[in-house]
Amino acid sequence: MASDVVGDGTTEILCDWIHSLESSNIPCEVIERAKYLILDGLGCGLVGSHVPWSEKCAEAVDEFEPRGDCGVIGYDKSYGPLAAAVLNGAFIQATELDDYHSVAPLHSTSVLLPTLFAAVEAQRYRSRHAPVTVSGLCFLVALIVGFETGPRVGNALHGSDMLSQGWHSGPIFGSPASAAAASKLFNLVRPDIESAIGIACTQAGGLMSAQYEGMIKRVQHAFAARNGLFGALLARTGYVGIKKVFERPYGGFLAMFSQGSEKKPRYIVQEITKDLGDIWHTHNIRVKLHACVGGCHGQIECLEKMQQQYPDSFAAQNIGNIKKITVYLSAPIFAHDGWAPTERPLTSTGAQMNAAYIGAVQLIDRQVLLPQFADHSLDRDDVWELVHKTTCLHSEEFDIPNHICGARIIIEFGDGKVLEDAVAMPKGYDPPMQNVEILNKWRRLARSVIDEERMMRIENCVLGLEKLHDVREMIALVTRPVGNVFGPLVEK
């Protein structure tokens, strides 16, 4: 029957948990980790707000979108909640420095911070209603609801298998996560939370072909923020969305997005509520050290390791002696990033998504940061000589959870020397990156575009968020003009 459902009431169970969750139910270390993840996301957003593709997006939105109540990171302009969520999500994801989940690929803060920033103002300026002030603690609980929901939805679809199929997994997993977070912040009851999630799920999507050319890949996680926020805004008034959206075999979220999967079963609905409240996926959100796709971080660190072990072979004057580079990757990362470039130069987006280019700049520059993807860096002869010597292949060695971002590399030299090494997983997996390391990353990013005093005010607000009466105090500090990481400062 078309109306049949599978599972054990998964959607309702999830919505009951969202509604009933209190800060006292959340381990202290999860709340603490969430604050540092906020700092990481804000750092990425401040730096990302004025890279060229972000400025182009902001210009386009400003041409058609009227002014509203919701600020955007790095600017002195405000728009309606949906437009603001799109811009803020685009800015946090703009430089590929934002977080990612290591099993169910998703950039969580690029979805959830924009959702909640806009939701806070939507509570404050709700037409025909008294203004509602959102505390820092309420903000944190709503954020953690989103952190927990997105990866669970992803696990139900076998996580990275979505990348293998060509879907941009994060915007798909992120849409219900955004709805869950906004619903919690709005304090919706269980039936309305279910409506919000259903509305978000019917809007979800994202094509991974966005990685090759253009700028739109930067915005696709922002679409998830918009989708979930829109669902929650409608459900807040009692508008009814899809019910049992995860369990429906006909037209349901999991049933449709698993079409084409070779996994058996194609989806596992119970993963969404498995160990809910006992295992916290917030701990599995990884923080990036390199400004490129997370799937290539193992490759970068493998090359770093080889450069340290064999300094003479990889000295600048000997790089030209490299004859062939073979990079072995997991199935989803090979599909995502192992493609051979057919155009020179690549766009910034394409370069950040291409294993051959990423490996080449690590060998030449010994770093993979924003300067490696600036326009003036994308067409260097020494880099492209190595790109054309690189072949990427799939290896089942890395087709296991938490190892999909590992890599094995074999480098052959003209004199017959062959060097080989492997990294099972990048730094920050086991053990995860320490909070102090995230703090250092935040400060490096922030100092490149704002002054010390403003940086410390933001930092203190975030790290003391559970004591903040009105979270708009934090939001106001980041929704002001900032400098350009590629050029002179505009305003500190």
Coordinates of C-alpha atoms in Angstrom, one line a residue:
M1 CA 0.0 0.0 0.0
A2 CA 1.2 3.5 -0.8
S3 CA 0.4 4.7 2.7
D4 CA 2.4 1.9 4.4
V5 CA 5.3 2.9 6.6
V6 CA 8.5 1.1 7.7
G7 CA 10.3 1.4 11.0
D8 CA 8.9 2.0 14.5
G9 CA 7.6 5.5 14.4
T10 CA 11.1 7.0 13.8
T11 CA 10.0 10.5 12.8
E12 CA 7.8 10.8 15.9
I13 CA 10.5 9.5 18.2
L14 CA 13.0 12.0 16.8
C15 CA 10.5 14.8 17.2
D16 CA 9.6 13.8 20.7
W17 CA 13.3 13.9 21.6
I18 CA 13.7 17.3 20.0
H19 CA 10.8 18.7 21.9
S20 CA 11.7 17.2 25.3
L21 CA 15.5 17.8 25.2
E22 CA 16.7 20.1 28.0
S23 CA 20.2 21.5 28.6
S24 CA 20.4 19.3 31.7
N25 CA 20.1 16.2 29.4
I26 CA 23.2 17.1 27.5
P27 CA 26.7 16.2 28.8
C28 CA 28.7 19.2 29.8
E29 CA 31.5 18.2 27.4
V30 CA 29.0 18.2 24.5
I31 CA 27.9 21.8 25.3
E32 CA 31.5 22.9 25.7
R33 CA 32.4 21.3 22.3
A34 CA 29.5 23.0 20.6
K35 CA 30.8 26.4 21.7
Y36 CA 34.2 25.8 20.1
L37 CA 32.4 24.6 16.9
I38 CA 30.5 27.9 16.9
L39 CA 33.9 29.7 17.1
D40 CA 35.2 27.7 14.2
G41 CA 32.1 28.4 12.1
L42 CA 32.2 32.1 12.9
G43 CA 35.9 32.3 11.9
C44 CA 35.1 30.7 8.6
G45 CA 32.2 33.0 8.0
L46 CA 34.1 36.2 8.8
V47 CA 36.9 35.2 6.4
G48 CA 34.6 33.8 3.8
S49 CA 32.2 36.8 3.7
H50 CA 34.5 38.9 1.4
V51 CA 36.2 36.4 -0.9
P52 CA 35.2 37.2 -4.5
W53 CA 32.5 34.6 -4.9
S54 CA 30.8 35.7 -1.6
E55 CA 30.9 39.3 -2.6
K56 CA 29.3 38.4 -5.9
C57 CA 26.5 36.4 -4.1
A58 CA 25.9 39.3 -1.8
E59 CA 25.7 41.7 -4.7
A60 CA 23.2 39.5 -6.5
V61 CA 21.0 39.1 -3.4
D62 CA 21.1 42.8 -2.6
E63 CA 19.8 43.7 -6.1
F64 CA 16.5 41.8 -5.5
E65 CA 16.0 41.3 -1.8
P66 CA 14.4 44.0 0.3
R67 CA 15.8 45.0 3.7
G68 CA 14.7 43.0 6.7
D69 CA 15.6 42.3 10.3
C70 CA 18.3 39.6 9.9
G71 CA 21.9 40.6 9.7
V72 CA 24.6 38.9 7.6
I73 CA 28.1 38.1 8.6
G74 CA 30.7 40.7 7.6
Y75 CA 28.2 43.3 6.3
D76 CA 26.1 46.2 7.6
K77 CA 23.0 45.1 5.7
S78 CA 20.0 43.1 6.9
Y79 CA 17.4 41.0 4.9
G80 CA 14.5 38.7 5.5
P81 CA 15.2 35.5 7.3
L82 CA 15.5 33.2 4.2
A83 CA 17.8 35.5 2.3
A84 CA 20.0 36.1 5.4
A85 CA 20.3 32.4 6.0
V86 CA 21.4 31.8 2.4
L87 CA 24.1 34.5 2.6
N88 CA 25.4 33.4 6.0
G89 CA 25.6 29.8 4.9
A90 CA 27.4 30.7 1.7
F91 CA 29.9 32.7 3.7
I92 CA 30.7 30.0 6.3
Q93 CA 31.2 27.4 3.5
A94 CA 33.0 29.8 1.2
T95 CA 36.6 28.8 1.8
E96 CA 36.3 25.0 2.5
L97 CA 37.7 25.6 6.0
D98 CA 34.5 24.8 7.8
D99 CA 33.8 21.6 9.8
Y100 CA 32.7 18.2 8.4
H101 CA 31.3 15.0 9.7
S102 CA 33.6 12.1 9.2
V103 CA 31.0 9.4 8.5
A104 CA 27.9 11.2 7.2
P105 CA 29.5 14.1 5.2
L106 CA 27.9 17.3 6.2
H107 CA 29.2 20.9 7.0
S108 CA 27.1 21.4 10.1
T109 CA 27.8 25.0 11.1
S110 CA 27.3 26.3 7.6
V111 CA 23.7 24.9 7.9
L112 CA 22.9 25.5 11.5
L113 CA 24.4 28.9 12.4
P114 CA 22.7 30.7 9.5
T115 CA 19.4 28.9 10.5
L116 CA 19.6 29.9 14.1
F117 CA 20.8 33.5 13.5
A118 CA 17.8 34.1 11.3
A119 CA 15.4 32.2 13.7
V120 CA 16.5 34.4 16.6
E121 CA 15.5 37.5 14.7
A122 CA 12.3 35.8 13.5
Q123 CA 11.3 35.3 17.1
R124 CA 12.2 38.9 18.0
Y125 CA 10.3 40.5 15.1
R126 CA 7.4 38.1 14.5
S127 CA 4.4 40.0 13.1
R128 CA 1.4 40.3 15.4
H129 CA 3.3 38.7 18.3
A130 CA 5.2 40.0 21.3
P131 CA 9.0 39.8 20.8
V132 CA 10.8 36.8 22.2
T133 CA 14.3 37.1 23.5
V134 CA 16.5 34.0 22.9
S135 CA 19.1 33.2 25.5
G136 CA 22.5 31.8 24.8
L137 CA 21.6 28.5 26.4
C138 CA 18.5 28.1 24.3
F139 CA 20.6 28.8 21.2
L140 CA 23.1 26.2 22.3
V141 CA 20.5 23.5 22.9
A142 CA 18.9 24.2 19.5
L143 CA 22.3 24.0 17.8
I144 CA 23.1 20.7 19.4
V145 CA 19.7 19.3 18.2
G146 CA 20.8 20.1 14.7
F147 CA 24.3 18.7 15.3
E148 CA 22.7 15.4 16.3
T149 CA 20.0 15.2 13.7
G150 CA 22.0 15.8 10.5
P151 CA 24.5 12.9 10.9
R152 CA 21.8 10.5 12.0
V153 CA 19.8 11.2 8.9
G154 CA 23.0 10.7 6.9
N155 CA 23.8 7.4 8.6
A156 CA 20.3 6.2 7.6
L157 CA 21.4 6.7 3.9
H158 CA 24.8 5.0 4.5
G159 CA 26.6 8.4 4.9
S160 CA 29.2 8.8 2.2
D161 CA 27.4 6.5 -0.2
M162 CA 25.5 9.6 -1.2
L163 CA 28.7 11.1 -2.5
S164 CA 29.4 8.0 -4.5
Q165 CA 26.1 8.4 -6.2
G166 CA 26.8 12.0 -7.1
W167 CA 24.5 13.7 -4.5
H168 CA 25.9 16.6 -2.5
S169 CA 25.2 14.9 0.8
G170 CA 25.4 17.8 3.2
P171 CA 22.5 19.8 1.8
I172 CA 20.4 16.7 1.9
F173 CA 21.2 15.7 5.5
G174 CA 21.3 19.3 6.4
S175 CA 17.7 20.2 5.5
P176 CA 16.0 18.2 8.3
A177 CA 18.8 19.2 10.7
S178 CA 18.0 22.8 10.0
A179 CA 14.3 22.2 10.6
A180 CA 15.0 20.4 13.8
A181 CA 17.2 23.2 15.2
A182 CA 14.8 26.0 14.2
S183 CA 11.9 24.0 15.6
K184 CA 13.7 23.7 18.9
L185 CA 14.5 27.4 19.1
F186 CA 10.9 28.2 18.3
N187 CA 9.8 25.7 21.1
L188 CA 7.4 23.9 18.7
V189 CA 5.4 21.0 19.9
R190 CA 6.0 17.5 18.5
P191 CA 3.4 17.6 15.6
D192 CA 4.7 20.9 14.4
I193 CA 8.3 19.8 14.6
E194 CA 7.3 16.8 12.4
S195 CA 5.6 19.2 10.0
A196 CA 8.8 21.4 9.9
I197 CA 11.0 18.4 9.1
G198 CA 8.6 17.2 6.5
I199 CA 8.6 20.5 4.7
A200 CA 12.4 20.7 4.9
C201 CA 12.8 17.2 3.5
T202 CA 10.6 17.8 0.4
Q203 CA 12.9 20.7 -0.5
A204 CA 16.2 18.9 0.0
G205 CA 18.7 18.3 -2.8
G206 CA 22.1 19.1 -4.1
L207 CA 24.1 17.9 -7.1
M208 CA 27.8 17.2 -6.7
S209 CA 28.5 18.4 -10.2
A210 CA 28.4 21.8 -8.6
Q211 CA 32.1 21.1 -7.7
Y212 CA 33.6 21.5 -11.2
E213 CA 32.8 25.1 -12.3
G214 CA 31.1 28.1 -11.0
M215 CA 30.4 29.3 -7.5
I216 CA 27.1 27.6 -6.6
K217 CA 28.7 24.8 -4.6
R218 CA 29.4 27.4 -1.9
V219 CA 25.7 28.0 -1.5
Q220 CA 24.3 24.5 -1.4
H221 CA 24.6 24.0 2.4
A222 CA 22.9 27.4 2.7
F223 CA 20.0 26.0 0.7
A224 CA 19.6 23.4 3.5
A225 CA 19.6 26.2 6.1
R226 CA 16.9 28.0 4.1
N227 CA 14.8 24.8 3.6
G228 CA 14.7 23.9 7.3
L229 CA 14.1 27.5 8.4
F230 CA 11.2 27.8 6.0
G231 CA 9.7 24.6 7.2
A232 CA 9.9 25.8 10.8
L233 CA 8.5 29.2 10.0
L234 CA 5.5 27.6 8.3
A235 CA 5.0 25.0 11.0
R236 CA 5.2 27.7 13.7
T237 CA 1.8 29.0 12.5
G238 CA 0.3 25.4 12.4
Y239 CA 0.9 24.8 8.7
V240 CA 1.0 21.0 8.3
G241 CA 3.8 19.3 6.4
I242 CA 4.6 15.7 5.4
K243 CA 4.2 13.3 8.3
K244 CA 6.3 10.1 8.7
V245 CA 8.6 11.5 6.1
F246 CA 11.4 9.1 7.0
E247 CA 9.3 6.0 7.1
R248 CA 7.2 6.3 3.9
P249 CA 8.3 3.8 1.3
Y250 CA 6.4 5.7 -1.4
G251 CA 7.8 9.2 -1.8
G252 CA 9.5 9.2 1.5
F253 CA 12.8 11.0 2.1
L254 CA 15.0 7.9 2.7
A255 CA 13.2 5.8 0.0
M256 CA 13.7 8.4 -2.7
F257 CA 17.3 9.5 -1.9
S258 CA 18.4 5.9 -1.7
Q259 CA 17.3 5.2 -5.3
G260 CA 20.3 3.9 -7.2
S261 CA 22.2 2.8 -4.1
E262 CA 23.7 -0.7 -4.2
K263 CA 23.7 -1.0 -0.4
K264 CA 21.6 -3.7 1.1
P265 CA 19.3 -2.5 2.6
R266 CA 19.3 0.7 0.7
Y267 CA 18.5 2.7 3.8
I268 CA 18.2 1.9 7.6
V269 CA 15.5 4.1 9.1
Q270 CA 16.4 3.1 12.7
E271 CA 19.8 4.8 12.4
I272 CA 18.0 8.1 12.9
T273 CA 17.0 7.3 16.5
K274 CA 19.7 4.8 17.3
D275 CA 21.3 5.6 20.7
L276 CA 19.6 9.0 20.7
G277 CA 20.7 10.8 23.8
D278 CA 23.4 8.3 24.6
I279 CA 25.8 8.7 21.7
W280 CA 26.5 12.3 20.7
H281 CA 27.5 13.0 17.1
T282 CA 28.7 16.4 18.1
H283 CA 31.9 14.7 19.1
N284 CA 32.3 13.4 15.5
I285 CA 32.2 16.8 13.8
R286 CA 35.7 17.3 12.5
V287 CA 37.5 20.7 12.3
K288 CA 39.6 21.4 9.2
L289 CA 43.2 22.3 9.1
H290 CA 43.4 22.7 5.3
A291 CA 41.4 24.9 2.9
C292 CA 40.0 22.1 0.7
V293 CA 37.6 19.2 0.6
G294 CA 37.9 17.1 3.8
G295 CA 38.3 13.9 1.8
C296 CA 41.8 15.0 0.7
H297 CA 43.1 15.8 4.1
G298 CA 44.6 12.4 4.5
Q299 CA 46.3 12.8 1.2
I300 CA 47.8 16.1 2.3
E301 CA 49.1 14.7 5.5
C302 CA 50.5 11.7 3.8
L303 CA 52.5 14.0 1.6
E304 CA 53.6 16.1 4.6
K305 CA 54.8 12.9 6.2
M306 CA 56.8 12.0 3.1
Q307 CA 58.3 15.5 2.8
Q308 CA 59.5 15.3 6.4
Q309 CA 60.9 11.8 6.1
Y310 CA 62.7 12.4 2.7
P311 CA 63.7 16.1 2.7
D312 CA 66.2 15.7 -0.1
S313 CA 63.8 14.0 -2.4
F314 CA 61.2 16.7 -1.9
A315 CA 63.5 19.7 -1.9
A316 CA 62.4 22.4 -4.2
Q317 CA 65.2 21.8 -6.7
N318 CA 64.3 18.1 -6.9
I319 CA 60.5 18.3 -7.4
G320 CA 61.1 18.2 -11.2
N321 CA 62.6 14.7 -10.8
I322 CA 59.1 13.3 -9.9
K323 CA 58.0 11.0 -12.7
K324 CA 54.7 9.7 -11.5
I325 CA 52.3 10.1 -8.5
T326 CA 49.6 7.5 -7.7
V327 CA 47.0 8.4 -5.1
Y328 CA 44.7 5.7 -3.7
L329 CA 41.5 6.9 -2.2
S330 CA 38.2 5.5 -0.8
A331 CA 35.3 4.9 -3.2
P332 CA 33.3 8.1 -2.2
I333 CA 36.4 10.3 -2.2
F334 CA 37.7 8.9 -5.4
A335 CA 34.3 9.6 -7.0
H336 CA 34.2 13.1 -5.4
D337 CA 37.8 14.3 -5.8
G338 CA 39.7 11.8 -7.9
W339 CA 38.7 13.2 -11.3
A340 CA 41.3 14.2 -13.9
P341 CA 41.2 17.9 -14.8
T342 CA 40.3 18.6 -18.4
E343 CA 40.7 22.3 -18.2
R344 CA 43.4 24.6 -17.2
P345 CA 43.1 26.6 -15.0
L346 CA 40.5 25.2 -12.7
T347 CA 38.1 27.5 -10.9
S348 CA 38.8 28.0 -7.2
T349 CA 35.9 25.6 -6.4
G350 CA 37.2 23.0 -8.8
A351 CA 40.8 23.2 -7.5
Q352 CA 39.6 22.8 -3.9
M353 CA 37.7 19.6 -5.0
N354 CA 40.5 18.0 -7.0
A355 CA 43.0 15.6 -5.4
A356 CA 45.6 16.0 -8.2
Y357 CA 45.7 19.8 -7.8
I358 CA 45.6 19.6 -4.0
G359 CA 48.5 17.2 -3.9
A360 CA 50.5 19.3 -6.3
V361 CA 50.2 22.5 -4.2
Q362 CA 51.2 20.6 -1.1
L363 CA 54.3 19.4 -2.9
I364 CA 55.2 22.8 -4.3
D365 CA 54.0 25.2 -1.5
R366 CA 54.1 22.8 1.5
Q367 CA 50.6 24.0 2.5
V368 CA 47.0 23.9 1.3
L369 CA 45.5 27.2 2.5
L370 CA 43.5 30.0 0.9
P371 CA 46.4 31.5 -1.1
Q372 CA 46.7 28.3 -3.0
F373 CA 43.2 28.9 -4.5
A374 CA 43.4 32.6 -5.2
D375 CA 43.0 33.5 -8.9
H376 CA 46.7 34.3 -9.4
S377 CA 47.7 30.8 -8.0
L378 CA 45.5 28.6 -10.2
D379 CA 47.6 28.5 -13.4
R380 CA 51.2 27.9 -12.3
D381 CA 53.3 25.7 -14.6
D382 CA 55.1 23.9 -11.7
V383 CA 51.8 22.9 -10.2
W384 CA 50.2 21.8 -13.4
E385 CA 53.3 19.7 -14.3
L386 CA 52.6 17.7 -11.1
V387 CA 48.9 17.6 -11.7
H388 CA 49.4 15.9 -15.1
K389 CA 51.8 13.4 -13.4
T390 CA 49.1 12.4 -10.9
T391 CA 46.7 9.4 -11.2
C392 CA 44.0 8.8 -8.7
L393 CA 42.7 5.3 -8.1
H394 CA 40.2 3.6 -5.8
S395 CA 41.4 1.4 -3.0
E396 CA 39.1 -0.7 -0.8
E397 CA 41.7 -0.2 2.0
F398 CA 39.9 3.0 2.9
D399 CA 36.2 1.9 2.4
I400 CA 35.5 1.6 6.1
P401 CA 33.9 4.1 8.6
N402 CA 36.2 6.9 9.7
H403 CA 38.8 5.9 7.1
I404 CA 37.2 7.3 4.0
C405 CA 39.5 10.4 4.1
G406 CA 42.7 8.3 4.3
A407 CA 45.1 7.9 1.4
R408 CA 48.0 5.8 0.1
I409 CA 50.5 7.5 -2.1
I410 CA 53.3 6.1 -4.4
I411 CA 55.7 8.5 -5.9
E412 CA 58.2 7.4 -8.6
F413 CA 61.3 9.4 -9.5
G414 CA 63.2 9.6 -12.7
D415 CA 66.2 7.9 -11.2
G416 CA 64.1 4.8 -10.3
K417 CA 63.5 5.6 -6.7
V418 CA 60.0 4.8 -5.4
L419 CA 58.6 6.1 -2.2
E420 CA 55.3 4.9 -0.6
D421 CA 53.4 5.9 2.5
A422 CA 49.8 6.0 3.8
V423 CA 47.7 7.8 6.3
A424 CA 44.6 5.9 7.6
M425 CA 42.8 9.0 8.8
P426 CA 43.7 12.8 9.0
K427 CA 44.5 14.6 12.2
G428 CA 41.5 15.3 14.4
Y429 CA 39.8 12.0 14.0
D430 CA 41.2 9.9 16.8
P431 CA 41.8 11.7 19.0
P432 CA 39.6 14.7 17.9
M433 CA 41.1 18.1 17.7
Q434 CA 41.4 19.7 21.1
N435 CA 39.4 22.7 22.0
V436 CA 42.6 24.8 22.4
E437 CA 43.5 23.9 18.8
I438 CA 40.1 25.1 17.5
L439 CA 40.6 28.3 19.5
N440 CA 44.0 28.9 17.9
K441 CA 42.4 28.3 14.4
W442 CA 39.6 30.8 15.2
R443 CA 42.1 33.4 16.3
R444 CA 44.2 33.0 13.2
L445 CA 41.2 33.4 11.0
A446 CA 39.6 36.3 13.0
R447 CA 42.9 38.3 13.2
S448 CA 43.1 38.3 9.4
V449 CA 39.9 40.4 9.0
I450 CA 39.0 42.0 12.4
D451 CA 40.9 43.7 15.2
E452 CA 41.9 42.1 18.5
E453 CA 39.3 43.9 20.6
R454 CA 36.4 42.7 18.5
M455 CA 37.8 39.2 18.2
M456 CA 38.0 38.9 22.0
R457 CA 34.5 40.2 22.5
I458 CA 33.1 37.6 20.1
E459 CA 35.3 34.9 21.7
N460 CA 34.1 35.8 25.2
C461 CA 30.4 35.9 24.1
V462 CA 30.7 32.4 22.5
L463 CA 32.6 30.7 25.3
G464 CA 30.2 32.2 27.9
L465 CA 27.2 31.6 25.7
E466 CA 25.2 29.7 28.3
K467 CA 25.3 32.8 30.6
L468 CA 24.2 35.2 27.8
H469 CA 20.7 36.6 28.4
D470 CA 20.2 37.7 24.7
V471 CA 22.1 35.8 22.0
R472 CA 21.7 38.8 19.7
E473 CA 24.7 40.3 21.6
M474 CA 26.9 37.7 19.9
I475 CA 25.2 37.9 16.5
A476 CA 25.6 41.7 16.5
L477 CA 29.3 41.4 16.8
V478 CA 29.7 39.3 13.6
T479 CA 27.0 41.0 11.5
R480 CA 29.2 44.1 10.9
P481 CA 31.7 44.9 8.2
V482 CA 35.0 43.1 8.2
G483 CA 38.2 43.1 6.1
N484 CA 39.0 41.1 3.0
V485 CA 41.4 38.2 3.6
F486 CA 42.8 38.8 0.0
G487 CA 43.1 42.6 0.3
P488 CA 43.2 45.6 2.6
L489 CA 40.9 45.8 5.6
V490 CA 37.7 47.7 5.0
E491 CA 36.7 48.2 8.7
K492 CA 37.8 46.5 11.9

